[in-house]
JSON list of C-alpha atoms in Angstrom, two decimals:
[
{"chain": "A", "resi": 1, "resn": "MET", "atom": "CA", "xyz": [-138.42, 149.91, 27.03]},
{"chain": "A", "resi": 2, "resn": "ALA", "atom": "CA", "xyz": [-142.03, 149.77, 28.21]},
{"chain": "A", "resi": 3, "resn": "TRP", "atom": "CA", "xyz": [-142.83, 149.22, 31.87]},
{"chain": "A", "resi": 4, "resn": "SER", "atom": "CA", "xyz": [-145.82, 147.52, 33.46]},
{"chain": "A", "resi": 5, "resn": "ALA", "atom": "CA", "xyz": [-147.54, 149.40, 36.27]},
{"chain": "A", "resi": 6, "resn": "GLN", "atom": "CA", "xyz": [-149.52, 146.27, 37.15]},
{"chain": "A", "resi": 7, "resn": "GLN", "atom": "CA", "xyz": [-146.37, 144.20, 37.61]},
{"chain": "A", "resi": 8, "resn": "TYR", "atom": "CA", "xyz": [-144.65, 146.97, 39.55]},
{"chain": "A", "resi": 9, "resn": "LEU", "atom": "CA", "xyz": [-147.56, 147.35, 41.96]},
{"chain": "A", "resi": 10, "resn": "LYS", "atom": "CA", "xyz": [-147.63, 143.66, 42.93]},
{"chain": "A", "resi": 11, "resn": "PHE", "atom": "CA", "xyz": [-145.30, 144.70, 45.75]},
{"chain": "A", "resi": 12, "resn": "GLU", "atom": "CA", "xyz": [-146.63, 148.20, 46.32]},
{"chain": "A", "resi": 13, "resn": "THR", "atom": "CA", "xyz": [-146.22, 148.18, 50.10]},
{"chain": "A", "resi": 14, "resn": "GLU", "atom": "CA", "xyz": [-142.59, 147.11, 49.92]},
{"chain": "A", "resi": 15, "resn": "ARG", "atom": "CA", "xyz": [-141.77, 149.52, 47.09]},
{"chain": "A", "resi": 16, "resn": "THR", "atom": "CA", "xyz": [-143.48, 152.47, 48.80]},
{"chain": "A", "resi": 17, "resn": "ARG", "atom": "CA", "xyz": [-141.65, 152.07, 52.10]},
{"chain": "A", "resi": 18, "resn": "PRO", "atom": "CA", "xyz": [-138.33, 153.54, 50.81]},
{"chain": "A", "resi": 19, "resn": "ALA", "atom": "CA", "xyz": [-140.32, 156.37, 49.22]},
{"chain": "A", "resi": 20, "resn": "SER", "atom": "CA", "xyz": [-141.85, 157.13, 52.61]},
{"chain": "A", "resi": 21, "resn": "ASP", "atom": "CA", "xyz": [-138.47, 156.89, 54.33]},
{"chain": "A", "resi": 22, "resn": "LEU", "atom": "CA", "xyz": [-137.01, 159.36, 51.83]},
{"chain": "A", "resi": 23, "resn": "LEU", "atom": "CA", "xyz": [-139.86, 161.82, 52.28]},
{"chain": "A", "resi": 24, "resn": "ALA", "atom": "CA", "xyz": [-139.45, 161.67, 56.07]},
{"chain": "A", "resi": 25, "resn": "GLN", "atom": "CA", "xyz": [-136.02, 163.29, 55.65]},
{"chain": "A", "resi": 26, "resn": "VAL", "atom": "CA", "xyz": [-137.18, 166.18, 53.44]},
{"chain": "A", "resi": 27, "resn": "PRO", "atom": "CA", "xyz": [-136.87, 169.32, 55.64]},
{"chain": "A", "resi": 28, "resn": "LEU", "atom": "CA", "xyz": [-139.69, 171.30, 54.02]},
{"chain": "A", "resi": 29, "resn": "GLU", "atom": "CA", "xyz": [-142.90, 172.06, 55.90]},
{"chain": "A", "resi": 30, "resn": "ARG", "atom": "CA", "xyz": [-144.63, 173.54, 52.85]},
{"chain": "A", "resi": 31, "resn": "LEU", "atom": "CA", "xyz": [-143.94, 174.23, 49.21]},
{"chain": "A", "resi": 32, "resn": "THR", "atom": "CA", "xyz": [-145.47, 175.79, 46.13]},
{"chain": "A", "resi": 33, "resn": "ALA", "atom": "CA", "xyz": [-143.73, 173.74, 43.42]},
{"chain": "A", "resi": 34, "resn": "GLY", "atom": "CA", "xyz": [-142.63, 170.15, 43.94]},
{"chain": "A", "resi": 35, "resn": "TYR", "atom": "CA", "xyz": [-141.84, 167.46, 41.37]},
{"chain": "A", "resi": 36, "resn": "ASP", "atom": "CA", "xyz": [-141.95, 163.70, 41.68]},
{"chain": "A", "resi": 37, "resn": "LEU", "atom": "CA", "xyz": [-139.36, 162.64, 39.10]},
{"chain": "A", "resi": 38, "resn": "GLY", "atom": "CA", "xyz": [-139.92, 159.14, 37.76]},
{"chain": "A", "resi": 39, "resn": "CYS", "atom": "CA", "xyz": [-143.30, 159.10, 39.48]},
{"chain": "A", "resi": 40, "resn": "GLY", "atom": "CA", "xyz": [-144.28, 155.68, 38.09]},
{"chain": "A", "resi": 41, "resn": "PRO", "atom": "CA", "xyz": [-147.86, 154.68, 38.92]},
{"chain": "A", "resi": 42, "resn": "GLY", "atom": "CA", "xyz": [-148.21, 157.49, 41.46]},
{"chain": "A", "resi": 43, "resn": "ASN", "atom": "CA", "xyz": [-147.62, 155.65, 44.73]},
{"chain": "A", "resi": 44, "resn": "SER", "atom": "CA", "xyz": [-144.80, 158.04, 45.66]},
{"chain": "A", "resi": 45, "resn": "THR", "atom": "CA", "xyz": [-146.70, 161.05, 44.27]},
{"chain": "A", "resi": 46, "resn": "GLU", "atom": "CA", "xyz": [-149.55, 160.18, 46.59]},
{"chain": "A", "resi": 47, "resn": "LEU", "atom": "CA", "xyz": [-147.22, 160.48, 49.59]},
{"chain": "A", "resi": 48, "resn": "LEU", "atom": "CA", "xyz": [-146.13, 163.93, 48.44]},
{"chain": "A", "resi": 49, "resn": "ALA", "atom": "CA", "xyz": [-149.72, 165.02, 47.77]},
{"chain": "A", "resi": 50, "resn": "GLU", "atom": "CA", "xyz": [-150.83, 163.89, 51.21]},
{"chain": "A", "resi": 51, "resn": "ARG", "atom": "CA", "xyz": [-148.09, 165.93, 52.85]},
{"chain": "A", "resi": 52, "resn": "TYR", "atom": "CA", "xyz": [-148.08, 169.06, 50.69]},
{"chain": "A", "resi": 53, "resn": "GLY", "atom": "CA", "xyz": [-151.35, 169.07, 48.72]},
{"chain": "A", "resi": 54, "resn": "VAL", "atom": "CA", "xyz": [-152.45, 167.68, 45.36]},
{"chain": "A", "resi": 55, "resn": "ASN", "atom": "CA", "xyz": [-152.12, 171.02, 43.55]},
{"chain": "A", "resi": 56, "resn": "VAL", "atom": "CA", "xyz": [-148.47, 171.77, 44.32]},
{"chain": "A", "resi": 57, "resn": "ILE", "atom": "CA", "xyz": [-146.99, 168.45, 43.15]},
{"chain": "A", "resi": 58, "resn": "THR", "atom": "CA", "xyz": [-146.29, 167.48, 39.54]},
{"chain": "A", "resi": 59, "resn": "GLY", "atom": "CA", "xyz": [-145.42, 163.92, 38.56]},
{"chain": "A", "resi": 60, "resn": "VAL", "atom": "CA", "xyz": [-142.97, 163.35, 35.71]},
{"chain": "A", "resi": 61, "resn": "ASP", "atom": "CA", "xyz": [-142.38, 160.03, 33.96]},
{"chain": "A", "resi": 62, "resn": "SER", "atom": "CA", "xyz": [-141.47, 158.74, 30.50]},
{"chain": "A", "resi": 63, "resn": "ASP", "atom": "CA", "xyz": [-143.76, 155.69, 30.49]},
{"chain": "A", "resi": 64, "resn": "ALA", "atom": "CA", "xyz": [-147.34, 155.98, 29.24]},
{"chain": "A", "resi": 65, "resn": "ASP", "atom": "CA", "xyz": [-148.68, 153.01, 31.22]},
{"chain": "A", "resi": 66, "resn": "MET", "atom": "CA", "xyz": [-147.25, 154.32, 34.47]},
{"chain": "A", "resi": 67, "resn": "LEU", "atom": "CA", "xyz": [-148.69, 157.78, 33.83]},
{"chain": "A", "resi": 68, "resn": "GLU", "atom": "CA", "xyz": [-152.11, 156.37, 33.02]},
{"chain": "A", "resi": 69, "resn": "LYS", "atom": "CA", "xyz": [-152.23, 154.61, 36.40]},
{"chain": "A", "resi": 70, "resn": "ALA", "atom": "CA", "xyz": [-150.91, 157.70, 38.18]},
{"chain": "A", "resi": 71, "resn": "ARG", "atom": "CA", "xyz": [-153.61, 159.93, 36.68]},
{"chain": "A", "resi": 72, "resn": "LEU", "atom": "CA", "xyz": [-156.31, 157.49, 37.73]},
{"chain": "A", "resi": 73, "resn": "ARG", "atom": "CA", "xyz": [-154.89, 157.46, 41.22]},
{"chain": "A", "resi": 74, "resn": "LEU", "atom": "CA", "xyz": [-154.55, 161.24, 41.55]},
{"chain": "A", "resi": 75, "resn": "PRO", "atom": "CA", "xyz": [-156.96, 162.91, 39.09]},
{"chain": "A", "resi": 76, "resn": "ASN", "atom": "CA", "xyz": [-156.38, 166.38, 40.56]},
{"chain": "A", "resi": 77, "resn": "THR", "atom": "CA", "xyz": [-152.60, 166.26, 40.28]},
{"chain": "A", "resi": 78, "resn": "GLU", "atom": "CA", "xyz": [-150.68, 167.27, 37.16]},
{"chain": "A", "resi": 79, "resn": "PHE", "atom": "CA", "xyz": [-148.55, 164.66, 35.39]},
{"chain": "A", "resi": 80, "resn": "GLN", "atom": "CA", "xyz": [-146.10, 165.20, 32.54]},
{"chain": "A", "resi": 81, "resn": "LYS", "atom": "CA", "xyz": [-144.59, 162.74, 30.07]},
{"chain": "A", "resi": 82, "resn": "ALA", "atom": "CA", "xyz": [-140.90, 163.55, 29.68]},
{"chain": "A", "resi": 83, "resn": "ASP", "atom": "CA", "xyz": [-137.37, 162.15, 29.53]},
{"chain": "A", "resi": 84, "resn": "LEU", "atom": "CA", "xyz": [-135.57, 162.97, 32.78]},
{"chain": "A", "resi": 85, "resn": "ALA", "atom": "CA", "xyz": [-132.26, 163.15, 30.95]},
{"chain": "A", "resi": 86, "resn": "THR", "atom": "CA", "xyz": [-133.38, 166.41, 29.34]},
{"chain": "A", "resi": 87, "resn": "TRP", "atom": "CA", "xyz": [-136.41, 167.58, 31.36]},
{"chain": "A", "resi": 88, "resn": "ARG", "atom": "CA", "xyz": [-136.09, 170.75, 33.41]},
{"chain": "A", "resi": 89, "resn": "PRO", "atom": "CA", "xyz": [-138.85, 172.83, 35.07]},
{"chain": "A", "resi": 90, "resn": "LYS", "atom": "CA", "xyz": [-139.99, 176.11, 33.55]},
{"chain": "A", "resi": 91, "resn": "GLN", "atom": "CA", "xyz": [-139.59, 177.85, 36.91]},
{"chain": "A", "resi": 92, "resn": "LYS", "atom": "CA", "xyz": [-137.44, 177.16, 39.94]},
{"chain": "A", "resi": 93, "resn": "ALA", "atom": "CA", "xyz": [-138.77, 174.51, 42.29]},
{"chain": "A", "resi": 94, "resn": "ASP", "atom": "CA", "xyz": [-138.92, 173.89, 46.03]},
{"chain": "A", "resi": 95, "resn": "LEU", "atom": "CA", "xyz": [-138.48, 170.12, 45.73]},
{"chain": "A", "resi": 96, "resn": "PHE", "atom": "CA", "xyz": [-137.16, 167.52, 43.32]},
{"chain": "A", "resi": 97, "resn": "TYR", "atom": "CA", "xyz": [-138.05, 164.12, 44.71]},
{"chain": "A", "resi": 98, "resn": "ALA", "atom": "CA", "xyz": [-136.95, 160.96, 42.90]},
{"chain": "A", "resi": 99, "resn": "ASN", "atom": "CA", "xyz": [-137.69, 157.47, 44.18]},
{"chain": "A", "resi": 100, "resn": "ALA", "atom": "CA", "xyz": [-135.85, 154.64, 42.38]},
{"chain": "A", "resi": 101, "resn": "VAL", "atom": "CA", "xyz": [-135.42, 156.19, 38.94]},
{"chain": "A", "resi": 102, "resn": "PHE", "atom": "CA", "xyz": [-132.01, 157.79, 38.45]},
{"chain": "A", "resi": 103, "resn": "GLN", "atom": "CA", "xyz": [-130.14, 154.47, 38.66]},
{"chain": "A", "resi": 104, "resn": "TRP", "atom": "CA", "xyz": [-131.44, 153.85, 35.12]},
{"chain": "A", "resi": 105, "resn": "LEU", "atom": "CA", "xyz": [-129.66, 156.95, 33.76]},
{"chain": "A", "resi": 106, "resn": "PRO", "atom": "CA", "xyz": [-125.89, 156.41, 33.31]},
{"chain": "A", "resi": 107, "resn": "ASP", "atom": "CA", "xyz": [-125.11, 160.14, 33.56]},
{"chain": "A", "resi": 108, "resn": "HIS", "atom": "CA", "xyz": [-127.46, 160.78, 36.44]},
{"chain": "A", "resi": 109, "resn": "LEU", "atom": "CA", "xyz": [-124.85, 162.55, 38.56]},
{"chain": "A", "resi": 110, "resn": "ASP", "atom": "CA", "xyz": [-124.57, 165.27, 35.93]},
{"chain": "A", "resi": 111, "resn": "ILE", "atom": "CA", "xyz": [-128.36, 165.50, 35.85]},
{"chain": "A", "resi": 112, "resn": "LEU", "atom": "CA", "xyz": [-128.61, 165.83, 39.63]},
{"chain": "A", "resi": 113, "resn": "VAL", "atom": "CA", "xyz": [-126.01, 168.58, 39.69]},
{"chain": "A", "resi": 114, "resn": "SER", "atom": "CA", "xyz": [-127.89, 170.37, 36.92]},
{"chain": "A", "resi": 115, "resn": "LEU", "atom": "CA", "xyz": [-131.19, 170.07, 38.80]},
{"chain": "A", "resi": 116, "resn": "MET", "atom": "CA", "xyz": [-129.65, 171.88, 41.77]},
{"chain": "A", "resi": 117, "resn": "ASP", "atom": "CA", "xyz": [-129.50, 174.99, 39.58]},
{"chain": "A", "resi": 118, "resn": "HIS", "atom": "CA", "xyz": [-133.29, 174.79, 39.18]},
{"chain": "A", "resi": 119, "resn": "LEU", "atom": "CA", "xyz": [-134.02, 174.85, 42.92]},
{"chain": "A", "resi": 120, "resn": "LYS", "atom": "CA", "xyz": [-134.90, 177.91, 44.95]},
{"chain": "A", "resi": 121, "resn": "PRO", "atom": "CA", "xyz": [-132.52, 178.72, 47.83]},
{"chain": "A", "resi": 122, "resn": "GLY", "atom": "CA", "xyz": [-133.42, 176.27, 50.59]},
{"chain": "A", "resi": 123, "resn": "GLY", "atom": "CA", "xyz": [-135.00, 173.93, 48.07]},
{"chain": "A", "resi": 124, "resn": "VAL", "atom": "CA", "xyz": [-134.38, 170.21, 48.32]},
{"chain": "A", "resi": 125, "resn": "LEU", "atom": "CA", "xyz": [-133.16, 167.47, 46.02]},
{"chain": "A", "resi": 126, "resn": "ALA", "atom": "CA", "xyz": [-134.20, 164.11, 47.52]},
{"chain": "A", "resi": 127, "resn": "VAL", "atom": "CA", "xyz": [-133.16, 160.92, 45.74]},
{"chain": "A", "resi": 128, "resn": "GLN", "atom": "CA", "xyz": [-133.34, 157.21, 46.50]},
{"chain": "A", "resi": 129, "resn": "MET", "atom": "CA", "xyz": [-131.78, 154.53, 44.30]},
{"chain": "A", "resi": 130, "resn": "PRO", "atom": "CA", "xyz": [-131.38, 150.75, 44.58]},
{"chain": "A", "resi": 131, "resn": "ASP", "atom": "CA", "xyz": [-127.73, 149.90, 45.21]},
{"chain": "A", "resi": 132, "resn": "ASN", "atom": "CA", "xyz": [-128.10, 146.19, 44.58]},
{"chain": "A", "resi": 133, "resn": "MET", "atom": "CA", "xyz": [-126.01, 145.25, 41.56]},
{"chain": "A", "resi": 134, "resn": "GLY", "atom": "CA", "xyz": [-123.95, 142.88, 43.72]},
{"chain": "A", "resi": 135, "resn": "GLU", "atom": "CA", "xyz": [-127.00, 141.15, 45.16]},
{"chain": "A", "resi": 136, "resn": "PRO", "atom": "CA", "xyz": [-127.92, 137.59, 44.04]},
{"chain": "A", "resi": 137, "resn": "THR", "atom": "CA", "xyz": [-130.99, 138.88, 42.19]},
{"chain": "A", "resi": 138, "resn": "HIS", "atom": "CA", "xyz": [-128.79, 140.82, 39.77]},
{"chain": "A", "resi": 139, "resn": "VAL", "atom": "CA", "xyz": [-125.80, 138.48, 39.69]},
{"chain": "A", "resi": 140, "resn": "ALA", "atom": "CA", "xyz": [-128.19, 135.71, 38.62]},
{"chain": "A", "resi": 141, "resn": "MET", "atom": "CA", "xyz": [-129.46, 137.86, 35.74]},
{"chain": "A", "resi": 142, "resn": "GLN", "atom": "CA", "xyz": [-125.92, 137.98, 34.35]},
{"chain": "A", "resi": 143, "resn": "GLU", "atom": "CA", "xyz": [-125.37, 134.27, 34.92]},
{"chain": "A", "resi": 144, "resn": "THR", "atom": "CA", "xyz": [-128.62, 133.28, 33.25]},
{"chain": "A", "resi": 145, "resn": "GLY", "atom": "CA", "xyz": [-127.95, 135.66, 30.38]},
{"chain": "A", "resi": 146, "resn": "ALA", "atom": "CA", "xyz": [-124.64, 133.92, 29.69]},
{"chain": "A", "resi": 147, "resn": "ALA", "atom": "CA", "xyz": [-125.94, 130.38, 30.10]},
{"chain": "A", "resi": 148, "resn": "GLY", "atom": "CA", "xyz": [-128.50, 129.72, 27.37]},
{"chain": "A", "resi": 149, "resn": "PRO", "atom": "CA", "xyz": [-129.14, 129.91, 23.63]},
{"chain": "A", "resi": 150, "resn": "TRP", "atom": "CA", "xyz": [-129.94, 133.59, 24.13]},
{"chain": "A", "resi": 151, "resn": "LYS", "atom": "CA", "xyz": [-126.41, 134.46, 25.32]},
{"chain": "A", "resi": 152, "resn": "ALA", "atom": "CA", "xyz": [-125.48, 136.41, 22.18]},
{"chain": "A", "resi": 153, "resn": "ALA", "atom": "CA", "xyz": [-127.97, 139.08, 23.28]},
{"chain": "A", "resi": 154, "resn": "PHE", "atom": "CA", "xyz": [-126.02, 139.60, 26.50]},
{"chain": "A", "resi": 155, "resn": "GLU", "atom": "CA", "xyz": [-122.41, 139.61, 25.30]},
{"chain": "A", "resi": 156, "resn": "GLY", "atom": "CA", "xyz": [-120.19, 142.15, 26.99]},
{"chain": "A", "resi": 157, "resn": "ASN", "atom": "CA", "xyz": [-122.65, 142.60, 29.88]},
{"chain": "A", "resi": 158, "resn": "ARG", "atom": "CA", "xyz": [-124.33, 145.23, 27.74]},
{"chain": "A", "resi": 159, "resn": "LEU", "atom": "CA", "xyz": [-127.56, 145.14, 29.76]},
{"chain": "A", "resi": 160, "resn": "ARG", "atom": "CA", "xyz": [-125.86, 145.33, 33.13]},
{"chain": "A", "resi": 161, "resn": "ARG", "atom": "CA", "xyz": [-126.69, 148.55, 34.91]},
{"chain": "A", "resi": 162, "resn": "PRO", "atom": "CA", "xyz": [-123.53, 150.30, 36.16]},
{"chain": "A", "resi": 163, "resn": "ASN", "atom": "CA", "xyz": [-122.80, 150.29, 39.87]},
{"chain": "A", "resi": 164, "resn": "LEU", "atom": "CA", "xyz": [-123.75, 153.51, 41.61]},
{"chain": "A", "resi": 165, "resn": "PRO", "atom": "CA", "xyz": [-120.93, 155.97, 42.31]},
{"chain": "A", "resi": 166, "resn": "SER", "atom": "CA", "xyz": [-119.60, 156.06, 45.86]},
{"chain": "A", "resi": 167, "resn": "PRO", "atom": "CA", "xyz": [-121.33, 158.20, 48.51]},
{"chain": "A", "resi": 168, "resn": "LEU", "atom": "CA", "xyz": [-118.20, 160.38, 48.52]},
{"chain": "A", "resi": 169, "resn": "THR", "atom": "CA", "xyz": [-118.68, 161.08, 44.81]},
{"chain": "A", "resi": 170, "resn": "TYR", "atom": "CA", "xyz": [-122.26, 162.26, 45.33]},
{"chain": "A", "resi": 171, "resn": "PHE", "atom": "CA", "xyz": [-121.17, 164.39, 48.27]},
{"chain": "A", "resi": 172, "resn": "GLU", "atom": "CA", "xyz": [-118.33, 166.08, 46.39]},
{"chain": "A", "resi": 173, "resn": "ARG", "atom": "CA", "xyz": [-120.43, 166.77, 43.29]},
{"chain": "A", "resi": 174, "resn": "LEU", "atom": "CA", "xyz": [-123.44, 168.18, 45.15]},
{"chain": "A", "resi": 175, "resn": "SER", "atom": "CA", "xyz": [-121.74, 170.01, 48.02]},
{"chain": "A", "resi": 176, "resn": "PRO", "atom": "CA", "xyz": [-120.62, 173.09, 46.03]},
{"chain": "A", "resi": 177, "resn": "LYS", "atom": "CA", "xyz": [-124.27, 173.95, 45.37]},
{"chain": "A", "resi": 178, "resn": "SER", "atom": "CA", "xyz": [-125.64, 172.86, 48.74]},
{"chain": "A", "resi": 179, "resn": "ALA", "atom": "CA", "xyz": [-125.99, 174.16, 52.26]},
{"chain": "A", "resi": 180, "resn": "ARG", "atom": "CA", "xyz": [-126.18, 170.55, 53.46]},
{"chain": "A", "resi": 181, "resn": "VAL", "atom": "CA", "xyz": [-125.89, 167.09, 51.92]},
{"chain": "A", "resi": 182, "resn": "ASP", "atom": "CA", "xyz": [-127.06, 163.98, 53.77]},
{"chain": "A", "resi": 183, "resn": "ILE", "atom": "CA", "xyz": [-126.18, 160.56, 52.34]},
{"chain": "A", "resi": 184, "resn": "TRP", "atom": "CA", "xyz": [-126.96, 157.17, 53.82]},
{"chain": "A", "resi": 185, "resn": "HIS", "atom": "CA", "xyz": [-127.66, 153.54, 52.98]},
{"chain": "A", "resi": 186, "resn": "THR", "atom": "CA", "xyz": [-130.56, 151.48, 54.24]},
{"chain": "A", "resi": 187, "resn": "ILE", "atom": "CA", "xyz": [-130.70, 147.71, 53.78]},
{"chain": "A", "resi": 188, "resn": "TYR", "atom": "CA", "xyz": [-134.25, 146.38, 53.63]},
{"chain": "A", "resi": 189, "resn": "ASN", "atom": "CA", "xyz": [-134.91, 142.69, 54.27]},
{"chain": "A", "resi": 190, "resn": "HIS", "atom": "CA", "xyz": [-138.23, 141.79, 52.70]},
{"chain": "A", "resi": 191, "resn": "PRO", "atom": "CA", "xyz": [-139.87, 138.48, 53.66]},
{"chain": "A", "resi": 192, "resn": "MET", "atom": "CA", "xyz": [-141.04, 136.90, 50.41]},
{"chain": "A", "resi": 193, "resn": "ARG", "atom": "CA", "xyz": [-143.42, 133.96, 50.18]},
{"chain": "A", "resi": 194, "resn": "ASN", "atom": "CA", "xyz": [-141.06, 131.84, 48.07]},
{"chain": "A", "resi": 195, "resn": "ALA", "atom": "CA", "xyz": [-138.42, 132.07, 45.34]},
{"chain": "A", "resi": 196, "resn": "GLU", "atom": "CA", "xyz": [-141.13, 132.66, 42.74]},
{"chain": "A", "resi": 197, "resn": "ALA", "atom": "CA", "xyz": [-142.17, 135.82, 44.61]},
{"chain": "A", "resi": 198, "resn": "ILE", "atom": "CA", "xyz": [-138.62, 137.18, 44.33]},
{"chain": "A", "resi": 199, "resn": "VAL", "atom": "CA", "xyz": [-138.72, 136.57, 40.59]},
{"chain": "A", "resi": 200, "resn": "GLU", "atom": "CA", "xyz": [-142.07, 138.36, 40.38]},
{"chain": "A", "resi": 201, "resn": "TRP", "atom": "CA", "xyz": [-140.54, 141.32, 42.22]},
{"chain": "A", "resi": 202, "resn": "VAL", "atom": "CA", "xyz": [-137.64, 141.77, 39.79]},
{"chain": "A", "resi": 203, "resn": "LYS", "atom": "CA", "xyz": [-139.89, 141.16, 36.77]},
{"chain": "A", "resi": 204, "resn": "GLY", "atom": "CA", "xyz": [-141.33, 144.58, 37.61]},
{"chain": "A", "resi": 205, "resn": "THR", "atom": "CA", "xyz": [-137.96, 146.33, 37.33]},
{"chain": "A", "resi": 206, "resn": "GLY", "atom": "CA", "xyz": [-134.45, 144.95, 36.81]},
{"chain": "A", "resi": 207, "resn": "LEU", "atom": "CA", "xyz": [-135.35, 141.72, 35.03]},
{"chain": "A", "resi": 208, "resn": "ARG", "atom": "CA", "xyz": [-137.51, 143.35, 32.37]},
{"chain": "A", "resi": 209, "resn": "PRO", "atom": "CA", "xyz": [-134.67, 144.34, 30.00]},
{"chain": "A", "resi": 210, "resn": "TYR", "atom": "CA", "xyz": [-133.27, 140.81, 30.18]},
{"chain": "A", "resi": 211, "resn": "LEU", "atom": "CA", "xyz": [-136.59, 139.18, 29.33]},
{"chain": "A", "resi": 212, "resn": "GLU", "atom": "CA", "xyz": [-137.05, 141.53, 26.39]},
{"chain": "A", "resi": 213, "resn": "ALA", "atom": "CA", "xyz": [-133.55, 140.82, 25.09]},
{"chain": "A", "resi": 214, "resn": "ALA", "atom": "CA", "xyz": [-133.96, 137.05, 25.44]},
{"chain": "A", "resi": 215, "resn": "GLY", "atom": "CA", "xyz": [-137.03, 137.20, 23.21]},
{"chain": "A", "resi": 216, "resn": "GLU", "atom": "CA", "xyz": [-140.55, 135.86, 23.62]},
{"chain": "A", "resi": 217, "resn": "GLU", "atom": "CA", "xyz": [-139.52, 132.43, 22.33]},
{"chain": "A", "resi": 218, "resn": "ASN", "atom": "CA", "xyz": [-136.94, 132.07, 25.14]},
{"chain": "A", "resi": 219, "resn": "ARG", "atom": "CA", "xyz": [-138.87, 133.77, 27.93]},
{"chain": "A", "resi": 220, "resn": "ALA", "atom": "CA", "xyz": [-140.08, 130.62, 29.72]},
{"chain": "A", "resi": 221, "resn": "ALA", "atom": "CA", "xyz": [-136.67, 128.91, 29.58]},
{"chain": "A", "resi": 222, "resn": "PHE", "atom": "CA", "xyz": [-134.89, 132.07, 30.71]},
{"chain": "A", "resi": 223, "resn": "LEU", "atom": "CA", "xyz": [-137.23, 132.42, 33.69]},
{"chain": "A", "resi": 224, "resn": "ALA", "atom": "CA", "xyz": [-136.84, 128.74, 34.61]},
{"chain": "A", "resi": 225, "resn": "ASP", "atom": "CA", "xyz": [-133.04, 129.05, 34.65]},
{"chain": "A", "resi": 226, "resn": "TYR", "atom": "CA", "xyz": [-133.21, 132.30, 36.61]},
{"chain": "A", "resi": 227, "resn": "LEU", "atom": "CA", "xyz": [-135.68, 130.86, 39.15]},
{"chain": "A", "resi": 228, "resn": "GLN", "atom": "CA", "xyz": [-133.38, 127.92, 39.79]},
{"chain": "A", "resi": 229, "resn": "ARG", "atom": "CA", "xyz": [-130.53, 130.30, 40.62]},
{"chain": "A", "resi": 230, "resn": "ILE", "atom": "CA", "xyz": [-132.72, 132.46, 42.87]},
{"chain": "A", "resi": 231, "resn": "ASP", "atom": "CA", "xyz": [-134.01, 129.37, 44.67]},
{"chain": "A", "resi": 232, "resn": "ALA", "atom": "CA", "xyz": [-130.42, 128.38, 45.47]},
{"chain": "A", "resi": 233, "resn": "ALA", "atom": "CA", "xyz": [-129.29, 131.90, 46.42]},
{"chain": "A", "resi": 234, "resn": "TYR", "atom": "CA", "xyz": [-132.10, 132.62, 48.89]},
{"chain": "A", "resi": 235, "resn": "PRO", "atom": "CA", "xyz": [-132.52, 129.64, 51.23]},
{"chain": "A", "resi": 236, "resn": "PRO", "atom": "CA", "xyz": [-135.85, 129.12, 53.01]},
{"chain": "A", "resi": 237, "resn": "THR", "atom": "CA", "xyz": [-136.33, 130.55, 56.48]},
{"chain": "A", "resi": 238, "resn": "ALA", "atom": "CA", "xyz": [-137.73, 128.43, 59.30]},
{"chain": "A", "resi": 239, "resn": "ASP", "atom": "CA", "xyz": [-141.28, 129.14, 58.11]},
{"chain": "A", "resi": 240, "resn": "GLY", "atom": "CA", "xyz": [-140.46, 128.57, 54.44]},
{"chain": "A", "resi": 241, "resn": "GLN", "atom": "CA", "xyz": [-140.22, 132.20, 53.34]},
{"chain": "A", "resi": 242, "resn": "ARG", "atom": "CA", "xyz": [-137.22, 133.79, 51.59]},
{"chain": "A", "resi": 243, "resn": "LEU", "atom": "CA", "xyz": [-135.58, 136.97, 52.87]},
{"chain": "A", "resi": 244, "resn": "LEU", "atom": "CA", "xyz": [-134.85, 139.41, 50.04]},
{"chain": "A", "resi": 245, "resn": "ARG", "atom": "CA", "xyz": [-131.95, 141.67, 51.01]},
{"chain": "A", "resi": 246, "resn": "PHE", "atom": "CA", "xyz": [-132.28, 145.04, 49.26]},
{"chain": "A", "resi": 247, "resn": "PRO", "atom": "CA", "xyz": [-129.72, 147.86, 49.80]},
{"chain": "A", "resi": 248, "resn": "ARG", "atom": "CA", "xyz": [-130.73, 151.39, 48.81]},
{"chain": "A", "resi": 249, "resn": "LEU", "atom": "CA", "xyz": [-128.82, 154.68, 48.67]},
{"chain": "A", "resi": 250, "resn": "PHE", "atom": "CA", "xyz": [-130.45, 157.92, 49.86]},
{"chain": "A", "resi": 251, "resn": "VAL", "atom": "CA", "xyz": [-129.28, 161.45, 49.07]},
{"chain": "A", "resi": 252, "resn": "VAL", "atom": "CA", "xyz": [-130.88, 164.66, 50.38]},
{"chain": "A", "resi": 253, "resn": "ALA", "atom": "CA", "xyz": [-129.27, 167.96, 49.34]},
{"chain": "A", "resi": 254, "resn": "VAL", "atom": "CA", "xyz": [-130.49, 171.39, 50.48]},
{"chain": "A", "resi": 255, "resn": "LYS", "atom": "CA", "xyz": [-129.76, 174.21, 48.02]},
{"chain": "A", "resi": 256, "resn": "ALA", "atom": "CA", "xyz": [-127.48, 176.95, 49.32]}
]
């Protein structure tokens, strides 16, 4: 599935805030080899480069459009096109940093455990993932998918992303290789201009597979049905805005 950097960056400030919050908990003053896994258009890579230097960070992503924007943003930083399910560094790293990418990989826990073997002692695995499958934005995707002439494409909830494992599961899987594992949730509440703005937000990420599966001929009708559900699920505030509740899971593991 192709991603759109332009669509993703419509809410760059809001999307970068969790990346900044994750980086604030990375206990490394300096490094010689750090990787931004699932770097996207480079907004998170830029944070890493500002803290550690443009020459010690490498961005890794599987999407050509995202990488093109990232290279324009940080011309002196290396970027690699790769599948994170199989990618591993050639040499051991100080930092693996991943902002909102591993939720897309069903076996990501196995990948994270494997990545710990590619860290230097004292190296850090820092991961942030949306934990929002129970939120109205994603419930409405399922409801809309089952409601129209496109419903055959969504039978069996085949596009539904699995819920994240429990914090305890991450802790137990990562602890044997770690000197310390910190896990926490943060719930962001983003003021959005209207219901249409919420739809624009998810069009950059979670809604994209649904729109592709519905087909170009059904896109407008699918969006209209989805917007109606979002409008009902997120009532206006006193000033007419909508408050988008967005839970995220953070994991920071320090290699033993």
